[in-house]
Every structure is written in C-alpha cells, then in structure tokens.
Tab-separated table of C-alpha atoms in Angstrom:
chain	number	residue	atom	x	y	z
A	23	GLY	CA	-4.001	14.996	-9.035
A	24	ASP	CA	-5.449	12.442	-6.528
A	25	SER	CA	-4.201	12.644	-2.984
A	26	VAL	CA	-5.159	11.369	0.538
A	27	THR	CA	-4.435	13.138	3.690
A	28	GLN	CA	-4.274	11.763	7.108
A	29	MET	CA	-4.255	13.266	10.279
A	30	GLU	CA	-0.690	13.757	11.803
A	31	GLY	CA	0.349	11.277	14.085
A	32	PRO	CA	1.536	9.325	16.030
A	33	VAL	CA	-1.588	8.654	18.251
A	34	THR	CA	-1.118	7.092	21.788
A	35	LEU	CA	-4.167	5.977	23.702
A	36	SER	CA	-4.796	3.741	26.747
A	37	GLU	CA	-6.748	0.563	26.235
A	38	GLU	CA	-10.407	0.780	25.995
A	39	ALA	CA	-10.144	4.499	24.716
A	40	PHE	CA	-11.996	5.880	21.546
A	41	LEU	CA	-10.187	5.925	18.507
A	42	THR	CA	-10.491	8.471	15.785
A	43	ILE	CA	-7.939	8.742	12.713
A	44	ASN	CA	-8.927	11.343	10.336
A	45	CYS	CA	-8.735	11.040	6.457
A	46	THR	CA	-9.684	13.206	3.711
A	47	TYR	CA	-9.348	12.709	0.043
A	48	THR	CA	-9.227	14.575	-3.279
A	49	ALA	CA	-9.983	12.648	-6.357
A	50	THR	CA	-11.417	13.036	-10.016
A	51	GLY	CA	-14.369	10.752	-10.294
A	52	TYR	CA	-15.557	8.449	-7.877
A	53	PRO	CA	-12.975	6.428	-5.830
A	54	SER	CA	-13.103	3.467	-3.602
A	55	LEU	CA	-11.817	4.075	-0.159
A	56	PHE	CA	-9.565	1.815	1.870
A	57	TRP	CA	-8.109	1.621	5.294
A	58	TYR	CA	-4.991	-0.637	5.487
A	59	VAL	CA	-3.392	-1.737	8.725
A	60	GLN	CA	0.427	-2.759	9.093
A	61	TYR	CA	1.452	-4.579	12.022
A	62	PRO	CA	5.204	-4.926	12.936
A	63	GLY	CA	7.216	-6.776	10.705
A	64	GLU	CA	4.173	-7.564	8.481
A	65	GLY	CA	2.825	-6.325	4.881
A	66	LEU	CA	-0.030	-4.123	4.567
A	67	GLN	CA	-3.432	-5.852	5.214
A	68	LEU	CA	-6.855	-4.342	4.156
A	69	LEU	CA	-8.845	-3.677	7.291
A	70	LEU	CA	-12.114	-2.130	5.550
A	71	LYS	CA	-13.296	-0.613	2.311
A	72	ALA	CA	-16.253	1.472	1.071
A	73	THR	CA	-17.011	1.640	-2.762
A	74	LYS	CA	-19.626	4.592	-2.907
A	75	ALA	CA	-20.863	7.287	-0.865
A	76	ASP	CA	-22.516	6.617	2.425
A	77	ASP	CA	-21.183	3.197	2.350
A	78	LYS	CA	-19.965	1.998	5.763
A	79	GLY	CA	-16.982	-0.423	5.939
A	80	SER	CA	-16.393	-2.212	9.176
A	81	ASN	CA	-13.903	-5.013	10.355
A	82	LYS	CA	-12.756	-5.800	13.973
A	83	GLY	CA	-14.495	-3.298	15.418
A	84	PHE	CA	-13.464	-0.760	13.076
A	85	GLU	CA	-15.657	1.605	11.194
A	86	ALA	CA	-15.612	4.001	8.493
A	87	THR	CA	-18.129	5.833	6.445
A	88	TYR	CA	-17.761	7.411	2.840
A	89	ARG	CA	-18.778	10.971	3.159
A	90	LYS	CA	-18.777	12.509	-0.317
A	91	GLU	CA	-19.858	15.704	0.876
A	92	THR	CA	-16.923	16.122	3.224
A	93	THR	CA	-14.572	13.822	0.844
A	94	SER	CA	-13.654	12.057	4.188
A	95	PHE	CA	-13.222	8.642	5.561
A	96	HIS	CA	-12.451	8.843	9.057
A	97	LEU	CA	-11.399	5.510	11.086
A	98	GLU	CA	-13.257	4.814	14.286
A	99	LYS	CA	-13.169	2.401	17.016
A	100	GLY	CA	-15.062	2.479	20.146
A	101	SER	CA	-12.638	0.398	22.396
A	102	VAL	CA	-9.185	-0.068	21.319
A	103	GLN	CA	-6.733	-2.981	22.607
A	104	VAL	CA	-3.148	-3.174	22.971
A	105	SER	CA	-3.298	-5.640	20.030
A	106	ASP	CA	-4.474	-2.875	17.549
A	107	SER	CA	-0.920	-0.798	17.902
A	108	ALA	CA	0.105	-0.868	14.360
A	109	VAL	CA	0.328	1.672	11.493
A	110	TYR	CA	-2.913	2.601	9.700
A	111	PHE	CA	-3.060	3.706	5.873
A	112	CYS	CA	-6.083	5.653	4.043
A	113	ALA	CA	-6.182	4.865	0.633
A	114	LEU	CA	-8.133	5.555	-2.493
A	115	ARG	CA	-8.488	3.795	-5.990
A	116	LEU	CA	-10.088	5.200	-8.845
A	117	ALA	CA	-12.812	3.249	-10.571
A	118	GLY	CA	-12.363	2.359	-14.280
A	119	GLY	CA	-10.821	4.609	-16.890
A	120	THR	CA	-7.096	4.210	-17.484
A	121	SER	CA	-6.769	3.045	-13.895
A	122	TYR	CA	-5.294	-0.592	-13.397
A	123	GLY	CA	-5.967	-0.612	-9.612
A	124	LYS	CA	-3.494	1.737	-8.637
A	125	LEU	CA	-3.840	2.629	-5.029
A	126	THR	CA	-3.013	6.245	-3.750
A	127	PHE	CA	-2.048	6.069	-0.169
A	128	GLY	CA	-1.940	8.843	2.894
A	129	GLN	CA	1.128	9.219	4.982
A	130	GLY	CA	0.057	6.707	7.717
A	131	THR	CA	-0.830	6.996	11.366
A	132	ILE	CA	1.181	5.028	13.974
A	133	LEU	CA	-1.230	4.176	16.858
A	134	THR	CA	0.214	2.979	20.148
A	135	VAL	CA	-2.129	1.578	22.805
A	136	HIS	CA	-1.030	1.167	26.295
A	137	PRO	CA	-2.403	-1.491	28.831
B	13	GLU	CA	-3.748	-19.090	4.000
B	14	PRO	CA	-1.892	-17.994	0.843
B	15	GLU	CA	0.312	-14.832	1.071
B	16	VAL	CA	2.680	-12.426	-0.915
B	17	THR	CA	6.199	-13.185	0.041
B	18	GLN	CA	9.463	-10.782	-0.701
B	19	THR	CA	13.041	-11.480	-0.426
B	20	PRO	CA	15.438	-10.430	0.811
B	21	SER	CA	13.894	-8.627	3.909
B	22	HIS	CA	17.076	-6.075	3.866
B	23	GLN	CA	19.279	-5.213	0.995
B	24	VAL	CA	22.128	-3.127	1.352
B	25	THR	CA	23.886	-1.903	-1.769
B	26	GLN	CA	26.614	0.763	-2.933
B	27	MET	CA	25.292	3.866	-4.985
B	28	GLY	CA	25.271	2.789	-8.746
B	29	GLN	CA	24.918	-0.776	-8.302
B	30	GLU	CA	22.392	-2.939	-9.622
B	31	VAL	CA	19.465	-4.533	-7.479
B	32	ILE	CA	16.765	-7.044	-7.931
B	33	LEU	CA	14.027	-7.341	-5.574
B	34	ARG	CA	12.075	-10.355	-5.638
B	35	CYS	CA	8.460	-11.230	-5.034
B	36	VAL	CA	6.206	-14.473	-5.186
B	37	PRO	CA	2.565	-13.316	-5.661
B	38	ILE	CA	-0.307	-15.469	-4.645
B	39	SER	CA	-0.497	-18.061	-7.263
B	40	ASN	CA	-3.905	-17.454	-8.901
B	41	HIS	CA	-3.472	-13.798	-9.044
B	42	LEU	CA	-3.278	-11.858	-12.142
B	43	TYR	CA	-2.226	-8.436	-11.500
B	44	PHE	CA	0.958	-7.451	-9.939
B	45	TYR	CA	2.134	-3.959	-8.163
B	46	TRP	CA	5.112	-2.648	-6.638
B	47	TYR	CA	4.948	0.385	-4.315
B	48	ARG	CA	7.687	1.835	-2.159
B	49	GLN	CA	7.788	4.081	1.026
B	50	ILE	CA	10.820	6.381	1.844
B	51	LEU	CA	11.266	6.723	5.497
B	52	GLY	CA	8.581	9.042	6.931
B	53	GLN	CA	6.706	9.657	3.504
B	54	LYS	CA	3.880	7.835	1.836
B	55	VAL	CA	3.456	4.707	0.235
B	56	GLU	CA	3.937	5.603	-3.523
B	57	PHE	CA	2.688	3.349	-6.441
B	58	LEU	CA	5.580	2.406	-8.911
B	59	VAL	CA	3.851	0.168	-11.465
B	60	SER	CA	1.176	-2.377	-12.123
B	61	PHE	CA	1.862	-5.519	-14.253
B	62	TYR	CA	-0.689	-7.653	-16.071
B	63	ASN	CA	-0.626	-10.084	-18.874
B	64	ASN	CA	3.301	-9.916	-19.008
B	65	GLU	CA	3.303	-6.146	-19.500
B	66	ILE	CA	3.556	-2.975	-17.649
B	67	SER	CA	-0.387	-1.705	-17.302
B	68	GLU	CA	0.534	1.580	-15.601
B	69	LYS	CA	3.322	3.406	-14.243
B	70	SER	CA	4.084	6.531	-12.029
B	71	GLU	CA	6.832	9.138	-12.853
B	72	ILE	CA	9.041	7.659	-10.414
B	73	PHE	CA	9.259	4.691	-12.358
B	74	ASP	CA	11.758	5.918	-14.776
B	75	ASP	CA	14.389	4.082	-17.022
B	76	GLN	CA	16.445	2.669	-14.160
B	77	PHE	CA	13.318	0.641	-12.985
B	78	SER	CA	12.267	-2.457	-14.891
B	79	VAL	CA	9.869	-5.324	-13.882
B	80	GLU	CA	9.669	-8.798	-15.029
B	81	ARG	CA	7.856	-12.046	-14.429
B	82	PRO	CA	10.430	-14.448	-15.244
B	83	ASP	CA	8.727	-17.609	-14.602
B	84	GLY	CA	5.104	-18.632	-13.528
B	85	SER	CA	5.814	-17.519	-9.794
B	86	ASN	CA	8.355	-14.616	-9.628
B	87	PHE	CA	7.793	-11.038	-9.941
B	88	THR	CA	10.796	-8.859	-9.828
B	89	LEU	CA	11.780	-5.072	-9.428
B	90	LYS	CA	15.294	-4.322	-11.032
B	91	ILE	CA	16.988	-0.888	-10.314
B	92	ARG	CA	19.845	-0.700	-12.733
B	93	SER	CA	22.091	1.934	-10.864
B	94	THR	CA	20.803	2.932	-7.595
B	95	LYS	CA	20.888	6.154	-6.086
B	96	LEU	CA	20.884	7.302	-2.524
B	97	GLU	CA	17.075	8.310	-3.062
B	98	ASP	CA	16.083	4.862	-3.785
B	99	SER	CA	16.672	3.950	-0.262
B	100	ALA	CA	13.039	2.998	0.833
B	101	MET	CA	10.772	0.133	1.821
B	102	TYR	CA	9.640	-1.599	-1.407
B	103	PHE	CA	6.324	-3.534	-1.175
B	104	CYS	CA	4.909	-6.072	-3.796
B	105	ALA	CA	1.325	-6.519	-4.111
B	106	SER	CA	-1.094	-8.648	-6.091
B	107	SER	CA	-4.639	-9.243	-6.708
B	108	GLN	CA	-6.868	-11.388	-8.523
B	109	VAL	CA	-8.394	-8.715	-10.929
B	110	GLN	CA	-7.667	-4.995	-10.968
B	111	THR	CA	-10.775	-4.125	-8.680
B	112	ASN	CA	-10.215	-6.756	-6.191
B	113	GLU	CA	-8.276	-6.600	-2.559
B	114	GLN	CA	-4.777	-6.269	-3.129
B	115	PHE	CA	-2.481	-8.600	-0.923
B	116	PHE	CA	0.716	-7.121	-0.094
B	117	GLY	CA	4.153	-8.649	0.879
B	118	PRO	CA	5.836	-7.681	4.215
B	119	GLY	CA	8.426	-5.532	1.971
B	120	THR	CA	12.090	-5.324	1.374
B	121	ARG	CA	14.209	-2.472	3.000
B	122	LEU	CA	16.509	-1.242	0.542
B	123	THR	CA	19.510	0.804	1.795
B	124	VAL	CA	21.829	2.579	-0.902
B	125	LEU	CA	25.063	3.781	0.716
C-alpha cells in the first residue's frame, strides 16, 4: 500500500543552522506530496506542496523538490529560527481514482531550534 | 481567517463508554475528514465525508465508529464503545474540494481508562 517514511527524529539545531528532513514515499500512481507543520497546541498547517515530478514547493524559506526517480520529497531550509520549532509531517495524496482526498502521513519529525 | 475548531480539547472516558468528538469545519467547505494519531505513531486516515455520506474509510473505521453532520455546521465522530487502544489525538479536517488543501483543527486528545 501507499506509505511515507520520514527520517528518525527528533532534530535539534542551533539558530541559523541548515535543516534537512528526509522523506521518501511508496505509492501506486502519481501522488501529490505535502509538508505539514504543527506548532504546539495547534492543528496541522500546510507548509508547502508539489503535484508533479520536478516541482519545487516553497514557503517561509522552506523548500522541497518532488523527485520521482528517488521517490523523495526532502524538506530543507537554509537558516532555521527558533520560531521554526514544531513537528513536521510529510504526506501524500493519490490523484483521482477512488481516492477522495485521503492523506497518507509519515510519522512526523520534531524540530527544536535553540538560540 | 476561517479555521476548523474542535471540542473538547481533551476527553477522558472509561472503557466501554460512548464518546462524541465534535468539529466545526470551515463554512464553505464540502469535504470533511477525521484522522487520528496514537502517541508516537503516524497520523492515520479514518474517514472522509461528502454530500452527507461516507466517501472513503480505512480499515480502522469499523462498526464502532460513525460520523454525522447533524446540522449545517457540525461534523461529529462517535465511538460507540471505547477501547483502551482508541486513546489518541483525533484531528478533524475540511476542504473545499477533494483536491484542495485540507485545513486541520487543533485536535481532541481522547484518553480511555
């Protein structure tokens, strides 16, 4: 079945460090890929998305490129801030067929950024 | 900015009791979803709901679970006879159409004793 695997966490960084959170997927067909972020006490928010191979999603300094050949969608940010501390979820959604928008999530990665 | 709300934020119940988790989706959205996250595990899809009927459900969503949109604003998840393993964070989400962004509520933490 369809699945998403994220790198083991948690991740602890100093402010201004470079961030990479790895995400790989297994899917039948051609999924759309997403990164969601959850700040403490809040719901999941869409951070960025990509709907086809080689698309790059970007938002708030975060980027991720849809790599079909490696079935990956790694999240990167060049310089993290304390305010980026949150839980990050990689997810996929199959396009069309019998899917009604169901998201399949990875296990989440806790990011803590220290001043 | 419109948002999805959920009540209560935390529900504690005894095993075997019925619970109803409530959600108010964004007002012009047509698709509604429930997900859950058992502590330390992945966020898992439970069910999607459109046009007053279930459009897709996972194998987790057995006869103990039901969903309802009792009026024009609320969307509820009922667990008829809770088990210890139902303890989890339950997230409601909604979207305008199935391919649009899903907006999530803050979640209800369910603890079954």
